[in-house]
Amino acid sequence: QSALTQPPSVSGSPGQSVTISCTGTSSDVGSYNRVSWYQQPPGTAPKLMIYDVSNRPSGVPDRFSGSKSGDTASLTISGLQAEDEADYYCSSFTSSSTLVFGGGTRLTVL
Amino acid sequence: QVQLQESGPGLVKPSETLSLTCTVSGGSISSYYWSWIRQPPGKGLEWIGYIYHSGTSSYNPSLKSRVTISVDTSKNQFSLKLSSVTAADTAVYYCARVGNWGLVDWGQGTLVTVSS
């Protein structure tokens, strides 16, 4: 299985919005609403931020939102804050009953 | 929210078998799917596999021939074995709880280095 495709890096200034894309295929993102997003600050374990495309676990700020169109899912962070600087990964359930991650995107808050 | 803790050797010799255990607390291992993930130094996340308490499992096709994940309900633990390791298997290994096919709760991770 091939990794989902994410941009290597994105950046934004405090208060702005940024969007990170996650492109898969009709065998994963395009066929299942089982896309999740994770935040990983340096030196820490990943944290689930979004599940099932657009649902936030308890405690995740509503500045984080998710969506999907066709084979591409997106994570949008609005009202960017310095603490949002981290690596972000998407994952999807697949038609082979496996999970697959994206390559990761480094978010820099300018 | 359950807590997970990885344990096992931090150094494994090439061609040998890497063995790790994840201890689950704050919840029953019989209620969810459980997964292993790894992250080579400076690189991205790689899904290794998952298991249900019944023994149902699924593995990353690229690792399937070398991976075994098992569960011990009596100890509330699940384990990872990766055979014939090389330097490319050096990574931080995480265990996690699966929910809605996302990885809900994560262990802190343990670094395993493959070197002679």
Short mmCIF file of C-alpha atoms in Angstrom, two decimals:
data_model
loop_
_atom_site.label_atom_id
_atom_site.label_comp_id
_atom_site.label_asym_id
_atom_site.label_seq_id
_atom_site.Cartn_x
_atom_site.Cartn_y
_atom_site.Cartn_z
CA GLN A 1 0.00 0.00 0.00
CA SER A 2 1.24 3.48 -0.75
CA ALA A 3 1.42 6.26 1.81
CA LEU A 4 -1.13 9.03 1.58
CA THR A 5 0.27 12.23 0.05
CA GLN A 6 0.71 15.32 2.22
CA PRO A 7 2.65 18.54 1.53
CA PRO A 8 6.00 18.46 3.37
CA SER A 9 5.45 21.84 4.96
CA VAL A 10 2.98 24.67 5.45
CA SER A 11 3.24 27.92 7.34
CA GLY A 12 1.09 30.76 8.58
CA SER A 13 1.11 33.74 10.90
CA PRO A 14 -0.71 33.84 14.23
CA GLY A 15 -4.42 34.36 13.75
CA GLN A 16 -4.41 33.11 10.16
CA SER A 17 -5.86 29.85 8.83
CA VAL A 18 -3.92 27.04 7.22
CA THR A 19 -5.11 23.92 5.41
CA ILE A 20 -3.21 20.65 5.08
CA SER A 21 -4.25 18.23 2.35
CA CYS A 22 -4.09 14.43 2.41
CA THR A 23 -4.54 12.68 -0.93
CA GLY A 24 -5.22 8.98 -1.23
CA THR A 25 -7.03 6.74 -3.67
CA SER A 26 -10.41 5.13 -4.20
CA SER A 27 -9.12 2.24 -2.06
CA ASP A 28 -8.74 4.33 1.07
CA VAL A 29 -9.68 8.01 1.51
CA GLY A 30 -12.11 7.96 -1.39
CA SER A 31 -14.10 4.98 -0.14
CA TYR A 32 -14.22 5.37 3.62
CA ASN A 33 -15.06 8.18 6.04
CA ARG A 34 -12.37 6.76 8.31
CA VAL A 35 -9.79 9.53 7.97
CA SER A 36 -7.99 10.72 11.10
CA TRP A 37 -5.53 13.52 11.80
CA TYR A 38 -2.75 13.59 14.41
CA GLN A 39 -0.62 16.35 15.89
CA GLN A 40 2.96 15.57 16.94
CA PRO A 41 5.07 18.28 18.60
CA PRO A 42 8.80 17.48 18.60
CA GLY A 43 9.82 14.69 20.95
CA THR A 44 6.28 13.66 21.86
CA ALA A 45 3.83 10.94 20.91
CA PRO A 46 1.16 11.78 18.31
CA LYS A 47 -2.23 13.03 19.52
CA LEU A 48 -5.53 12.34 17.77
CA MET A 49 -7.08 15.64 16.63
CA ILE A 50 -9.78 14.51 14.14
CA TYR A 51 -11.46 11.15 13.47
CA ASP A 52 -14.03 10.02 10.92
CA VAL A 53 -13.07 12.93 8.62
CA SER A 54 -14.52 15.74 10.71
CA ASN A 55 -15.11 14.70 14.33
CA ARG A 56 -13.09 16.17 17.19
CA PRO A 57 -12.29 14.14 20.31
CA SER A 58 -13.17 15.77 23.60
CA GLY A 59 -10.69 18.50 24.50
CA VAL A 60 -9.57 19.36 20.97
CA PRO A 61 -10.21 23.05 20.21
CA ASP A 62 -12.85 23.82 17.60
CA ARG A 63 -10.17 25.75 15.70
CA PHE A 64 -9.33 22.34 14.23
CA SER A 65 -11.70 21.07 11.55
CA GLY A 66 -11.65 18.35 8.93
CA SER A 67 -13.32 17.71 5.59
CA LYS A 68 -13.13 15.43 2.59
CA SER A 69 -13.82 15.68 -1.12
CA GLY A 70 -13.27 12.63 -3.30
CA ASP A 71 -9.86 11.11 -2.64
CA THR A 72 -8.57 14.13 -0.71
CA ALA A 73 -9.09 14.95 2.95
CA SER A 74 -8.15 18.26 4.54
CA LEU A 75 -7.33 19.58 7.98
CA THR A 76 -7.93 23.28 8.58
CA ILE A 77 -6.54 25.13 11.58
CA SER A 78 -8.07 28.54 12.08
CA GLY A 79 -6.91 31.28 14.42
CA LEU A 80 -3.38 29.88 14.29
CA GLN A 81 -1.48 29.89 17.57
CA ALA A 82 2.20 29.39 18.35
CA GLU A 83 1.35 26.17 20.19
CA ASP A 84 -0.02 24.68 16.95
CA GLU A 85 3.51 24.38 15.54
CA ALA A 86 4.05 20.64 15.08
CA ASP A 87 4.07 17.81 12.58
CA TYR A 88 0.64 16.68 11.36
CA TYR A 89 -0.22 13.26 9.96
CA CYS A 90 -3.34 11.87 8.34
CA SER A 91 -4.37 8.23 8.30
CA SER A 92 -7.08 6.24 6.57
CA PHE A 93 -8.68 2.83 6.76
CA THR A 94 -8.22 0.88 3.52
CA SER A 95 -10.07 -1.68 1.43
CA SER A 96 -7.56 -4.30 2.61
CA SER A 97 -8.65 -3.69 6.22
CA THR A 98 -5.34 -2.03 6.97
CA LEU A 99 -4.40 1.49 8.04
CA VAL A 100 -2.14 3.82 6.08
CA PHE A 101 -0.50 7.10 7.13
CA GLY A 102 0.41 10.17 5.17
CA GLY A 103 4.03 11.26 4.98
CA GLY A 104 3.48 14.11 7.42
CA THR A 105 3.38 17.92 7.18
CA ARG A 106 5.45 20.29 9.28
CA LEU A 107 3.46 23.36 10.32
CA THR A 108 5.50 26.46 11.07
CA VAL A 109 3.88 29.40 12.84
CA LEU A 110 5.71 32.50 11.61
CA GLN B 1 -8.98 7.22 28.34
CA VAL B 2 -6.70 4.24 28.78
CA GLN B 3 -2.99 4.39 29.46
CA LEU B 4 -0.47 2.38 27.45
CA GLN B 5 3.17 1.62 28.24
CA GLU B 6 5.66 -0.02 25.89
CA SER B 7 8.45 -2.17 27.29
CA GLY B 8 11.27 -4.27 25.87
CA PRO B 9 14.96 -4.21 24.89
CA GLY B 10 16.29 -0.95 23.54
CA LEU B 11 19.04 -2.68 21.54
CA VAL B 12 18.61 -5.64 19.18
CA LYS B 13 21.27 -7.29 17.02
CA PRO B 14 20.86 -7.54 13.23
CA SER B 15 19.05 -10.71 12.07
CA GLU B 16 17.52 -11.24 15.51
CA THR B 17 13.89 -10.78 16.61
CA LEU B 18 12.61 -7.53 18.12
CA SER B 19 10.09 -8.16 20.91
CA LEU B 20 7.99 -5.47 22.61
CA THR B 21 5.06 -5.57 25.02
CA CYS B 22 2.37 -2.96 25.58
CA THR B 23 0.66 -2.93 28.98
CA VAL B 24 -2.84 -1.44 29.06
CA SER B 25 -4.25 0.17 32.20
CA GLY B 26 -7.49 1.97 32.90
CA GLY B 27 -9.52 -0.25 30.60
CA SER B 28 -10.00 -3.79 29.39
CA ILE B 29 -7.99 -5.06 26.47
CA SER B 30 -11.03 -7.10 25.49
CA SER B 31 -12.99 -4.04 24.46
CA TYR B 32 -11.03 -2.58 21.58
CA TYR B 33 -8.61 -3.10 18.70
CA TRP B 34 -4.94 -2.44 19.50
CA SER B 35 -2.15 -1.34 17.19
CA TRP B 36 1.60 -0.92 16.79
CA ILE B 37 3.15 2.01 14.91
CA ARG B 38 6.78 2.97 14.42
CA GLN B 39 8.71 6.11 13.51
CA PRO B 40 12.34 5.97 12.31
CA PRO B 41 14.45 8.86 13.61
CA GLY B 42 13.57 12.05 11.76
CA LYS B 43 10.96 10.32 9.59
CA GLY B 44 7.21 9.81 9.46
CA LEU B 45 4.82 7.35 11.06
CA GLU B 46 4.47 3.81 9.73
CA TRP B 47 1.54 1.57 10.70
CA ILE B 48 2.69 -1.95 11.61
CA GLY B 49 -0.51 -3.81 12.43
CA TYR B 50 -3.49 -4.26 14.75
CA ILE B 51 -5.16 -7.02 16.73
CA TYR B 52 -8.49 -7.64 18.45
CA HIS B 53 -8.77 -9.66 21.65
CA SER B 54 -10.28 -12.53 19.67
CA GLY B 55 -7.04 -12.77 17.73
CA THR B 56 -8.28 -11.12 14.54
CA SER B 57 -5.33 -9.20 13.13
CA SER B 58 -4.10 -7.22 10.15
CA TYR B 59 -0.58 -6.23 9.17
CA ASN B 60 1.17 -3.74 6.90
CA PRO B 61 1.81 -5.67 3.66
CA SER B 62 5.41 -4.44 3.58
CA LEU B 63 6.13 -6.03 7.00
CA LYS B 64 3.65 -8.90 7.01
CA SER B 65 6.20 -11.67 6.43
CA ARG B 66 8.19 -10.63 9.53
CA VAL B 67 5.51 -9.41 11.99
CA THR B 68 3.42 -11.15 14.61
CA ILE B 69 1.11 -9.31 17.01
CA SER B 70 -0.47 -11.24 19.86
CA VAL B 71 -2.69 -10.46 22.83
CA ASP B 72 -2.69 -11.75 26.42
CA THR B 73 -6.04 -10.90 27.96
CA SER B 74 -5.04 -12.30 31.37
CA LYS B 75 -2.28 -9.71 31.65
CA ASN B 76 -4.08 -6.92 29.75
CA GLN B 77 -1.12 -6.81 27.36
CA PHE B 78 -0.44 -7.14 23.66
CA SER B 79 2.90 -7.80 22.02
CA LEU B 80 4.91 -7.24 18.85
CA LYS B 81 7.49 -9.54 17.33
CA LEU B 82 9.50 -8.45 14.28
CA SER B 83 11.94 -10.98 12.94
CA SER B 84 15.15 -10.71 10.91
CA VAL B 85 15.69 -7.07 11.84
CA THR B 86 18.12 -4.74 10.09
CA ALA B 87 19.27 -1.19 10.74
CA ALA B 88 16.20 -0.02 8.78
CA ASP B 89 14.04 -1.26 11.67
CA THR B 90 15.63 1.24 14.08
CA ALA B 91 12.74 3.42 15.23
CA VAL B 92 10.58 4.64 18.07
CA TYR B 93 7.87 2.03 18.48
CA TYR B 94 4.45 3.11 19.73
CA CYS B 95 1.45 1.09 20.87
CA ALA B 96 -2.02 2.58 20.59
CA ARG B 97 -5.73 1.93 21.07
CA VAL B 98 -7.86 1.91 17.93
CA GLY B 99 -11.21 3.71 17.93
CA ASN B 100 -13.33 4.52 14.87
CA TRP B 101 -10.29 3.32 12.89
CA GLY B 102 -8.24 6.17 14.33
CA LEU B 103 -5.52 5.80 16.96
CA VAL B 104 -7.11 7.27 20.06
CA ASP B 105 -4.67 6.69 22.91
CA TRP B 106 -0.91 6.30 22.49
CA GLY B 107 1.94 5.07 24.62
CA GLN B 108 4.95 7.33 25.09
CA GLY B 109 7.00 5.26 22.65
CA THR B 110 10.22 3.30 23.07
CA LEU B 111 13.35 3.62 20.95
CA VAL B 112 14.69 0.36 19.57
CA THR B 113 18.10 0.45 17.94
CA VAL B 114 19.30 -2.37 15.69
CA SER B 115 23.06 -2.64 15.93
CA SER B 116 25.74 -5.20 16.59
#
